[in-house]
PDB file of C-alpha atoms and ligand atoms in Angstrom:
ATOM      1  CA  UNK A  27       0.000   0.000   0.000  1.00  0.00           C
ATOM      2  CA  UNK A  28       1.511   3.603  -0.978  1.00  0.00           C
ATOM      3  CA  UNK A  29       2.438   5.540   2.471  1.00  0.00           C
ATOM      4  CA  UNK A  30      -0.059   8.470   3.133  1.00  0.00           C
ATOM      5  CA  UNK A  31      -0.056   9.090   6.779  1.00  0.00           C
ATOM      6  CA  UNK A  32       2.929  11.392   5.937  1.00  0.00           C
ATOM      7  CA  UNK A  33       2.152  15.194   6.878  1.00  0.00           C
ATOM      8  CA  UNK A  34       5.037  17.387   5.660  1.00  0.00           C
ATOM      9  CA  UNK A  35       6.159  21.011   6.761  1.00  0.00           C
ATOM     10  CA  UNK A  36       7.912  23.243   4.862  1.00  0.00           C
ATOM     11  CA  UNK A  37       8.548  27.116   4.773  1.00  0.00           C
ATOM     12  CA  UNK A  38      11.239  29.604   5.566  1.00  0.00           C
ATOM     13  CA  UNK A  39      13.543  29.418   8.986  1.00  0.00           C
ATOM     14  CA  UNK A  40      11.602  30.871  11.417  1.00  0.00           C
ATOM     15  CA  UNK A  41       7.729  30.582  10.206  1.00  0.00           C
ATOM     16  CA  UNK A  42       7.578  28.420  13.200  1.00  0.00           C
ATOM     17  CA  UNK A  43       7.577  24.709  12.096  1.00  0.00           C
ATOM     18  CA  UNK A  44       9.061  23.788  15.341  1.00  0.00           C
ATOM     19  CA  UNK A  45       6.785  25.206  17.066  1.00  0.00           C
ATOM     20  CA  UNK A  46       3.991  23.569  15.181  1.00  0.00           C
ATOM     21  CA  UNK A  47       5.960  20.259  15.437  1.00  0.00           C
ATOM     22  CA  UNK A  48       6.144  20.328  19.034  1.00  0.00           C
ATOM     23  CA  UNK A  49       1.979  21.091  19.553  1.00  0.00           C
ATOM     24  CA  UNK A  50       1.674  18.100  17.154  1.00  0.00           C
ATOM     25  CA  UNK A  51       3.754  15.671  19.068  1.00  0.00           C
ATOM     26  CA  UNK A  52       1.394  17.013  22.340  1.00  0.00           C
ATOM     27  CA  UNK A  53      -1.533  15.905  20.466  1.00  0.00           C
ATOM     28  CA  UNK A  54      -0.658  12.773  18.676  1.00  0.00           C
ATOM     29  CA  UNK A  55       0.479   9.496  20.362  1.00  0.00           C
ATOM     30  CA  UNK A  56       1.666   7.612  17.018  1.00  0.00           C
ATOM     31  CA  UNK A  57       3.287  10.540  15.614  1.00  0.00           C
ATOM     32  CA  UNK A  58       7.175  10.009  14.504  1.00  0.00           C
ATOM     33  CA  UNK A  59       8.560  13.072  14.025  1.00  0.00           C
ATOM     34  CA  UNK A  60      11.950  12.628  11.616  1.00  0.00           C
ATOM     35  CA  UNK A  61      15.045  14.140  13.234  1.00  0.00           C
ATOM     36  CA  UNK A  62      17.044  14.845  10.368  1.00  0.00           C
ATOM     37  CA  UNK A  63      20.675  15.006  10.671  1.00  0.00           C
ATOM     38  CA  UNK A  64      22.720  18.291   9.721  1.00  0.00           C
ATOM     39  CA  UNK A  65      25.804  20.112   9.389  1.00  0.00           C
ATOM     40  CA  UNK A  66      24.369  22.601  10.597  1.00  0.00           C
ATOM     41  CA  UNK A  67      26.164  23.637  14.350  1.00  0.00           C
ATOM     42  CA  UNK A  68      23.367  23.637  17.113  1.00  0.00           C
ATOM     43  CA  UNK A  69      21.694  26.467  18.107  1.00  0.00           C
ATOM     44  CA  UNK A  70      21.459  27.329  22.027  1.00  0.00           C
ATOM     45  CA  UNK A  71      19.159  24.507  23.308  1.00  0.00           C
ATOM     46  CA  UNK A  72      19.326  22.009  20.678  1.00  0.00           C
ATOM     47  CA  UNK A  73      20.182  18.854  21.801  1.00  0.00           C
ATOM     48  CA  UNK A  74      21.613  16.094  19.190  1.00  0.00           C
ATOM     49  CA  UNK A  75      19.203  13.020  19.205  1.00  0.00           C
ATOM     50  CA  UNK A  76      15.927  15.428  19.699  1.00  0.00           C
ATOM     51  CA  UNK A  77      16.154  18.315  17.679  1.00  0.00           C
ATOM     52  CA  UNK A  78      18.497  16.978  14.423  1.00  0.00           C
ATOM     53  CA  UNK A  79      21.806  14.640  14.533  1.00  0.00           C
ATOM     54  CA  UNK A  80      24.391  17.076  14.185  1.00  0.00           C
ATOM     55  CA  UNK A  81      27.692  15.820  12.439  1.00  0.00           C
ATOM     56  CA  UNK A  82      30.456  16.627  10.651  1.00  0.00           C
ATOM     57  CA  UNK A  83      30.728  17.077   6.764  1.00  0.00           C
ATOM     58  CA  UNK A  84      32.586  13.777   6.553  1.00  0.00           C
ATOM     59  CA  UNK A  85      29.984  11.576   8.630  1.00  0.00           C
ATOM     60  CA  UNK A  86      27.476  13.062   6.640  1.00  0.00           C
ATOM     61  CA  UNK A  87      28.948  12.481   3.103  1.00  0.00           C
ATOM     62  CA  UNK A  88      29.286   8.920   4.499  1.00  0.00           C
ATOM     63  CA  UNK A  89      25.807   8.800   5.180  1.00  0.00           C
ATOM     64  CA  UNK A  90      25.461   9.868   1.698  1.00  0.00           C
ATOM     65  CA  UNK A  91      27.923   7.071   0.383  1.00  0.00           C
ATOM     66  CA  UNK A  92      25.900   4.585   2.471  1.00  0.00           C
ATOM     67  CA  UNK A  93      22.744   5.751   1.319  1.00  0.00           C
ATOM     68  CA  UNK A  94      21.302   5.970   4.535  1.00  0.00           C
ATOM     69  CA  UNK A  95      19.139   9.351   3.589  1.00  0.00           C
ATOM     70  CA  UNK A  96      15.996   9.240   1.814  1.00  0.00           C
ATOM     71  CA  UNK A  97      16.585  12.660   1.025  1.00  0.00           C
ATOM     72  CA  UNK A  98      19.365  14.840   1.770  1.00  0.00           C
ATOM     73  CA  UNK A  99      19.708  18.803   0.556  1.00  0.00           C
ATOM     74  CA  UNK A 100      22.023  21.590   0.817  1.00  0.00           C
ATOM     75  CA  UNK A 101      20.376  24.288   2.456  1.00  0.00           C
ATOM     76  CA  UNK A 102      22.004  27.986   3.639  1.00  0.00           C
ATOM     77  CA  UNK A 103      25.279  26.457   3.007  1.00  0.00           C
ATOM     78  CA  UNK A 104      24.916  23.769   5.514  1.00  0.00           C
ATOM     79  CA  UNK A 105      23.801  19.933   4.389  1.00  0.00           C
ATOM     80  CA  UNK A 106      20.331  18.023   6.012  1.00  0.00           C
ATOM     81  CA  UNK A 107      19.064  15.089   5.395  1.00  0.00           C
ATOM     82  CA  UNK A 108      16.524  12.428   6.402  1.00  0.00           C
ATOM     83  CA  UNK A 109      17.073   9.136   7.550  1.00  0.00           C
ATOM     84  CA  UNK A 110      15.656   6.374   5.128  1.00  0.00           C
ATOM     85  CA  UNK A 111      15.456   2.887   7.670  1.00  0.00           C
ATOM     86  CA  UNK A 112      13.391   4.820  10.794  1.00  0.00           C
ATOM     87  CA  UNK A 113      10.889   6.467   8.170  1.00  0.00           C
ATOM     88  CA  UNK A 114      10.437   3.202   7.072  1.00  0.00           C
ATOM     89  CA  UNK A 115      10.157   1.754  10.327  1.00  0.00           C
ATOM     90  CA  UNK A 116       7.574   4.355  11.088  1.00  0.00           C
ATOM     91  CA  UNK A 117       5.548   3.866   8.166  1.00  0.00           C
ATOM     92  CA  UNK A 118       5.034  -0.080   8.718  1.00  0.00           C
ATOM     93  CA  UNK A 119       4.049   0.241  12.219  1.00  0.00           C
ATOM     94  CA  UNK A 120       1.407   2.716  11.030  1.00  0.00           C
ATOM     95  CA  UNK A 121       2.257   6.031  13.060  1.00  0.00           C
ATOM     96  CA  UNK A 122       1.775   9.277  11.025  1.00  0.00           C
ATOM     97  CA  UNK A 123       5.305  10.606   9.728  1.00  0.00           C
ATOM     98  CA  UNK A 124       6.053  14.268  10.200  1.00  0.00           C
ATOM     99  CA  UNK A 125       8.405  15.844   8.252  1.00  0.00           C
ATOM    100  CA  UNK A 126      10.268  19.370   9.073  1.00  0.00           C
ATOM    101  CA  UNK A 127      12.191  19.606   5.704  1.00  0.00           C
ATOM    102  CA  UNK A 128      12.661  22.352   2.735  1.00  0.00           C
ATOM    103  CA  UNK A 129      11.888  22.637  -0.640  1.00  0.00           C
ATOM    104  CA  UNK A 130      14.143  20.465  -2.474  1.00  0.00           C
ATOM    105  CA  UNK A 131      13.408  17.489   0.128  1.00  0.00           C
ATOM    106  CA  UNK A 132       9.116  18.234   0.128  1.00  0.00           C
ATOM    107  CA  UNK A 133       9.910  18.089  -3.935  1.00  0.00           C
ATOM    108  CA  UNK A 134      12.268  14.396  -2.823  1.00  0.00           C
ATOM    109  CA  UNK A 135       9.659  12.848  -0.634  1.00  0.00           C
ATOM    110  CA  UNK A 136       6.361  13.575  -2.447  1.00  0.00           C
ATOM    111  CA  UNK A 137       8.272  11.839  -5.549  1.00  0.00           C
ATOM    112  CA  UNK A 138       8.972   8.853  -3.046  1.00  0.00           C
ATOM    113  CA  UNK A 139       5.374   8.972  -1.709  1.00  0.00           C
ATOM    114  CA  UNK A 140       2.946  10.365  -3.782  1.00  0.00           C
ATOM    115  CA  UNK A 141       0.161  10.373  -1.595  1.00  0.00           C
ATOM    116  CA  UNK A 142       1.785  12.391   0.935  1.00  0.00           C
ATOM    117  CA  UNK A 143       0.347  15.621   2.525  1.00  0.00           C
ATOM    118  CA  UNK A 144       2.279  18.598   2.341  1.00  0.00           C
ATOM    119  CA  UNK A 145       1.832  22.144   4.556  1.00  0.00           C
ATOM    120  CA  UNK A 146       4.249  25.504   3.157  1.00  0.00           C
ATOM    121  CA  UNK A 147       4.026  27.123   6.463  1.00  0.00           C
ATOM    122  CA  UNK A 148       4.917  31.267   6.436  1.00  0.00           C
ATOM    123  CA  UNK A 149       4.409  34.119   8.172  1.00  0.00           C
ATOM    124  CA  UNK A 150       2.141  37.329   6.669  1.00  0.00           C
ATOM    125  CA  UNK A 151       5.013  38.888   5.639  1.00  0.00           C
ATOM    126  CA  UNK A 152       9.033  39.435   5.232  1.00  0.00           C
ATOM    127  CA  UNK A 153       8.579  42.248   7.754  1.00  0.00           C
ATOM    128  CA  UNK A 154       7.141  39.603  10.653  1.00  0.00           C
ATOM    129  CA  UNK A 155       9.810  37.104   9.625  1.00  0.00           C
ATOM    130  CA  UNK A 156      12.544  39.533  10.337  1.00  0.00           C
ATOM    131  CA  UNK A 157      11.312  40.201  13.522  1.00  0.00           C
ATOM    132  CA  UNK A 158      11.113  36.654  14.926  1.00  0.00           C
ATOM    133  CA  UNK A 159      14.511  35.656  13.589  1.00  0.00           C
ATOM    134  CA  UNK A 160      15.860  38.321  15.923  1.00  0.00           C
ATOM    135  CA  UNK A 161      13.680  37.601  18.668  1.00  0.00           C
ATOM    136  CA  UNK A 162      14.939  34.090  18.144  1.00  0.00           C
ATOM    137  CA  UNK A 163      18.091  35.514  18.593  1.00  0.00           C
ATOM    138  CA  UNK A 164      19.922  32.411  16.969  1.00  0.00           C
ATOM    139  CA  UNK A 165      21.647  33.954  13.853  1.00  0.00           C
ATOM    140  CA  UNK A 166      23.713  37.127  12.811  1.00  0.00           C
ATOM    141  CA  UNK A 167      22.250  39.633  11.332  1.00  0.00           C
ATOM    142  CA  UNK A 168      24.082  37.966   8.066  1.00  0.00           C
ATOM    143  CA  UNK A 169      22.494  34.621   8.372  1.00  0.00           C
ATOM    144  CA  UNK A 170      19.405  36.195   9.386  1.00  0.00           C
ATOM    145  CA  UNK A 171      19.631  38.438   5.535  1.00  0.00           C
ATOM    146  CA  UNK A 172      20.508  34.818   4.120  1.00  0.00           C
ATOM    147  CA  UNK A 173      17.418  32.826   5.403  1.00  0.00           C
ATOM    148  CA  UNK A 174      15.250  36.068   4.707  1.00  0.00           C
ATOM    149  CA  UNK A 175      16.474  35.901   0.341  1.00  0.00           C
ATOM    150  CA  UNK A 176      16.215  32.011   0.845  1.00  0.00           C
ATOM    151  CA  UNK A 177      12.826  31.906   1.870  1.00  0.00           C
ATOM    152  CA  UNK A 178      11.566  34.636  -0.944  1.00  0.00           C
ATOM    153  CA  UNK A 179      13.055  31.884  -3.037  1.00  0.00           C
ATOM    154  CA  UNK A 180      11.267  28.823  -1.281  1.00  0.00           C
ATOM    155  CA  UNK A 181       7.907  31.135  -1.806  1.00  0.00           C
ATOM    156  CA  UNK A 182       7.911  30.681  -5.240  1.00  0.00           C
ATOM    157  CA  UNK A 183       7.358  26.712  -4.700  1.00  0.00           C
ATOM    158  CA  UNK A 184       4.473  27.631  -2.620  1.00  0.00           C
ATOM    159  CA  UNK A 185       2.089  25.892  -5.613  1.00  0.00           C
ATOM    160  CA  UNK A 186       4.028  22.477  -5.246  1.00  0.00           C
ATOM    161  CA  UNK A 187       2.005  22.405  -1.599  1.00  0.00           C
ATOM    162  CA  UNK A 188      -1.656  20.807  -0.546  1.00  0.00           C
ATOM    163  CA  UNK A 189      -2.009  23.344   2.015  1.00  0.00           C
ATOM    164  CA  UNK A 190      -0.726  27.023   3.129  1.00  0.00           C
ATOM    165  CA  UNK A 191      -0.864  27.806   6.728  1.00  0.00           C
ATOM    166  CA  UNK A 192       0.093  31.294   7.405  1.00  0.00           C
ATOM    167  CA  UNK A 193       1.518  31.224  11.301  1.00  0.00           C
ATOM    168  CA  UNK A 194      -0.304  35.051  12.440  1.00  0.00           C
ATOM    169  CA  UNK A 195      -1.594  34.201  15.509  1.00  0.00           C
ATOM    170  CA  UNK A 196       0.154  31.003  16.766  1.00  0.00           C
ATOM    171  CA  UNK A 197      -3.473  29.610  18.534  1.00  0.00           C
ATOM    172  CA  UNK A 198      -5.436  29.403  15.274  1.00  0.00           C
ATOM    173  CA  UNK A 199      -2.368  27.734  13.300  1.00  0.00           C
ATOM    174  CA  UNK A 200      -2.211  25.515  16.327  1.00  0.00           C
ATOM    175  CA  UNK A 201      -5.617  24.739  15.512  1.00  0.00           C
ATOM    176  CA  UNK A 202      -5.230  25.024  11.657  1.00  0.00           C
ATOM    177  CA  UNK A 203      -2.424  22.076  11.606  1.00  0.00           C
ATOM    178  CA  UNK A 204      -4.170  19.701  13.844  1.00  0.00           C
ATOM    179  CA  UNK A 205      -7.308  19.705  11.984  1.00  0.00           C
ATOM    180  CA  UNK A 206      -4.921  18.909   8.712  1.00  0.00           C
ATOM    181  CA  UNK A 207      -3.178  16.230  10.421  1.00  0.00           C
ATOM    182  CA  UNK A 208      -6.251  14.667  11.760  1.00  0.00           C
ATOM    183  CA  UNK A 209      -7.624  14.808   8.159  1.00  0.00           C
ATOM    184  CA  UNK A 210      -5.477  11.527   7.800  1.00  0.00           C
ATOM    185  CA  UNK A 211      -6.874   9.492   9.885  1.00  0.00           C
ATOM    186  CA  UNK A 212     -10.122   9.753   7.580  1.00  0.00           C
ATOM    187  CA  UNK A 213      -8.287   9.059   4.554  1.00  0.00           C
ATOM    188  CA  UNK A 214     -10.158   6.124   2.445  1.00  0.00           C
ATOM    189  CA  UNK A 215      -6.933   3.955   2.894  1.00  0.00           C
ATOM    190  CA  UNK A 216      -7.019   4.013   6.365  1.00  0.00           C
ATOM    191  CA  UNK A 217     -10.409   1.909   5.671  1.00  0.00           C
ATOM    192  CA  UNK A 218      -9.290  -1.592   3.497  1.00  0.00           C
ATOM    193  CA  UNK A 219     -12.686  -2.304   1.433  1.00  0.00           C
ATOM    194  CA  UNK A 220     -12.610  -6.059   2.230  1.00  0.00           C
ATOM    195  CA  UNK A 221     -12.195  -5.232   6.029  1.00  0.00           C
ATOM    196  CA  UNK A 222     -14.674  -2.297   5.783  1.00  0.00           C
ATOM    197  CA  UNK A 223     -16.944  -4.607   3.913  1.00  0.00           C
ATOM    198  CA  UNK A 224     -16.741  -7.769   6.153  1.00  0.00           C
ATOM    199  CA  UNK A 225     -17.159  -6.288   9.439  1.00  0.00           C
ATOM    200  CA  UNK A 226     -20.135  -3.699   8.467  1.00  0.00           C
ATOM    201  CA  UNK A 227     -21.759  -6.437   6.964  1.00  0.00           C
ATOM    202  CA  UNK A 228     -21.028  -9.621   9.184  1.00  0.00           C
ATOM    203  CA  UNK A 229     -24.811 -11.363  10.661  1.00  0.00           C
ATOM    204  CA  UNK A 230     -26.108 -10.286   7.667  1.00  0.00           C
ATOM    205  CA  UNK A 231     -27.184 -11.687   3.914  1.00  0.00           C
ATOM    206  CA  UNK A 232     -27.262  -9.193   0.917  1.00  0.00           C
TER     207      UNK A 232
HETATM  208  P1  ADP B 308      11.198  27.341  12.485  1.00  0.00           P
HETATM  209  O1  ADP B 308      11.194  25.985  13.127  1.00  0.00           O
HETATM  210  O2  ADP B 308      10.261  27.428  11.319  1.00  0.00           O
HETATM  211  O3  ADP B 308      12.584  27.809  12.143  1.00  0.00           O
HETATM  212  P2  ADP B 308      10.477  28.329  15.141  1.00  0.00           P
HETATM  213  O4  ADP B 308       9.380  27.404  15.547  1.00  0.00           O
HETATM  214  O5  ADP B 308      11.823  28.156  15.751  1.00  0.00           O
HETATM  215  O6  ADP B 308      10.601  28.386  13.540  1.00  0.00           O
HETATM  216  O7  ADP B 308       9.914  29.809  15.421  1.00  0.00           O
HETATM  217  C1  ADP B 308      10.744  30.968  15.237  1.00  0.00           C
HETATM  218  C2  ADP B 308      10.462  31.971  16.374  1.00  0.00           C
HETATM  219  O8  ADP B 308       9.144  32.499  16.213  1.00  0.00           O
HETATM  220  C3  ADP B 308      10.494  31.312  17.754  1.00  0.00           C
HETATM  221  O9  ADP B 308      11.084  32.246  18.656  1.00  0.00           O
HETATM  222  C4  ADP B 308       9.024  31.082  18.088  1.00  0.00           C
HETATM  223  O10 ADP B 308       8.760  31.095  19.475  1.00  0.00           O
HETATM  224  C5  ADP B 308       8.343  32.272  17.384  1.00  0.00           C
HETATM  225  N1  ADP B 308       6.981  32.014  16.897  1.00  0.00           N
HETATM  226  C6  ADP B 308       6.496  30.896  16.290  1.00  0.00           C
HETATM  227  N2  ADP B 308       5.196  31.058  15.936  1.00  0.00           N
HETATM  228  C7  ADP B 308       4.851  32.299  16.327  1.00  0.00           C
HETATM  229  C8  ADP B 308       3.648  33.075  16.230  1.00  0.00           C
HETATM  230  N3  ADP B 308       2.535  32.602  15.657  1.00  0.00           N
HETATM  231  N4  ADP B 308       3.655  34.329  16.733  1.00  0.00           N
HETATM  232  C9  ADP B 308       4.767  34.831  17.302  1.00  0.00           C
HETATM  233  N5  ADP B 308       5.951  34.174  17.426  1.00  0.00           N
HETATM  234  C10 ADP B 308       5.997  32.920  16.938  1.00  0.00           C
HETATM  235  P1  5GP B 309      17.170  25.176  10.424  1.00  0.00           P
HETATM  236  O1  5GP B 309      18.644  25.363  10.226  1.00  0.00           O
HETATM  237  O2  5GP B 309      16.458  26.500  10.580  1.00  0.00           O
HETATM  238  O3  5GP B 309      16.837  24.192  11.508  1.00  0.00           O
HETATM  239  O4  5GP B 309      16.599  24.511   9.078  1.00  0.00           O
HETATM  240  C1  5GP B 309      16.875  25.111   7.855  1.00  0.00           C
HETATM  241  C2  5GP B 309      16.032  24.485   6.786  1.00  0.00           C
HETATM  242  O5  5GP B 309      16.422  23.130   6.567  1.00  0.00           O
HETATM  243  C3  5GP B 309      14.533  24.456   7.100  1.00  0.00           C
HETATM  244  O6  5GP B 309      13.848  24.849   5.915  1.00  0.00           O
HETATM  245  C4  5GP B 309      14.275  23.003   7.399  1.00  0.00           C
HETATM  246  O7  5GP B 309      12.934  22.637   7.073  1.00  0.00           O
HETATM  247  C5  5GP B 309      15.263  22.338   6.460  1.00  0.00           C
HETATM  248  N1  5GP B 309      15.568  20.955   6.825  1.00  0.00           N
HETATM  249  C6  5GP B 309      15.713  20.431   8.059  1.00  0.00           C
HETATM  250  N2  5GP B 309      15.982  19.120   7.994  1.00  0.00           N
HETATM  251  C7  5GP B 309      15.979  18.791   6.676  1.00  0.00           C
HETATM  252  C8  5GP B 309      16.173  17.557   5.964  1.00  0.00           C
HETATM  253  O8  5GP B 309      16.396  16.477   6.515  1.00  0.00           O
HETATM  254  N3  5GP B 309      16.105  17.622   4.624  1.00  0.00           N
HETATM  255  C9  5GP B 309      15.857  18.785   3.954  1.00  0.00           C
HETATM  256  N4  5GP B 309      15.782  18.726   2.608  1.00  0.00           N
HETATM  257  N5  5GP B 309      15.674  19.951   4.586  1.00  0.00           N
HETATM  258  C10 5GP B 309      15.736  19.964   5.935  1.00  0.00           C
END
């Protein structure tokens, strides 16, 4: 059966995917979230094994060789990349699969699964993005002018998405991306005919 309890988020550093994540994982019990690994150095507060695997370039371009990614991606000069086996594992013991990737890897995985549902997440404007990447207080004020060009650029792929959530006030998108996840568990696969059909009919004779 093609994977579809896959729920992707994408949009610029900073829209608030992490935030999103998190109020997901409160209100899910099967959710796997994917911690991708990166080159990326962490950020105050990040730990390795919950936020991403950090590693070197050279573990990483092992991981590569290995082909232990089912996507990987060079984004602001730093590489990230998904791990292939615990998606998998994820996938066969039914839990939705959560995604917090860019562009390039939405484009990867929705080639892998099809039926995959994607959210762009962004704030109203360029303006309000500014603003929380220095409230964030993360980045220098030159990474913080790199992730604001790259995510004018990842707008443009905005039509490759099912859904748009624009993070304004966090308690509606809170509310917007659980109704979108819970949209899954409705899907017609979730329902196999035969089973559907045996059970709904069983003590009687048509
Ligand atoms: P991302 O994971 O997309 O890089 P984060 O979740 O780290 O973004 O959010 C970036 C910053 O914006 C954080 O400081 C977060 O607390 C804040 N934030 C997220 N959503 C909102 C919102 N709706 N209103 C105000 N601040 C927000
Ligand atoms: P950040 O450095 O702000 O955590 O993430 C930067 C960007 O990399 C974000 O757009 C995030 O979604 C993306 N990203 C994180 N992990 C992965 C991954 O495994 N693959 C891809 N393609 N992008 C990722």
């Amino acid at each position: 059966m093609d994977a579809y309890r896959i729920l992707i988020l994408t949009g610029p550093s900073g829209a608030g995917k992490s935030t999103l994540v998190r109020h997901l994982m409160a209100h899910f019990e099967d959710l796997y979230f994917s911690i991708s690994t990166t080159t990326r150095p962490p950020r105050a507060g990040e730990v390795s094994g919950k936020h991403y695997h950090f590693v070197n370039q050279e573990t990483f371009l092992e991981g590569i060789a290995r082909q232990e990614f089912l996507e990987w991606a060079r984004v602001h000069d730093h590489y990230y990349g998904t791990s292939l086996v615990p998606v998998q594992e994820a996938l066969k013991a039914d839990r939705l699969v959560l995604f917090d990737i860019d562009v390039q890897g939405h484009k990867s995985v929705k080639q892998i699964y099809p039926k995959a549902t994607s959210i762009f997440i962004t704030t109203k404007n360029a303006r309000v993005l500014q603003e929380r990447l220095e409230q964030r207080a993360t980045d220098s004020q030159e990474v913080i002018a790199q992730r604001l060009a790259n995510a004018y650029a990842e707008l443009q792929a905005v039509d490759q998405f099912d859904y748009v959530l624009i993070n304004d006030d966090l308690a509606q998108a809170q509310e917007g991306i659980l109704w979108v996840a819970k949209t899954l568990s409705y899907k017609q696969q979730m329902f196999p005919k035969e089973r559907l059909c045996m059970a709904w009919g069983k003590g009687f004779k048509f």
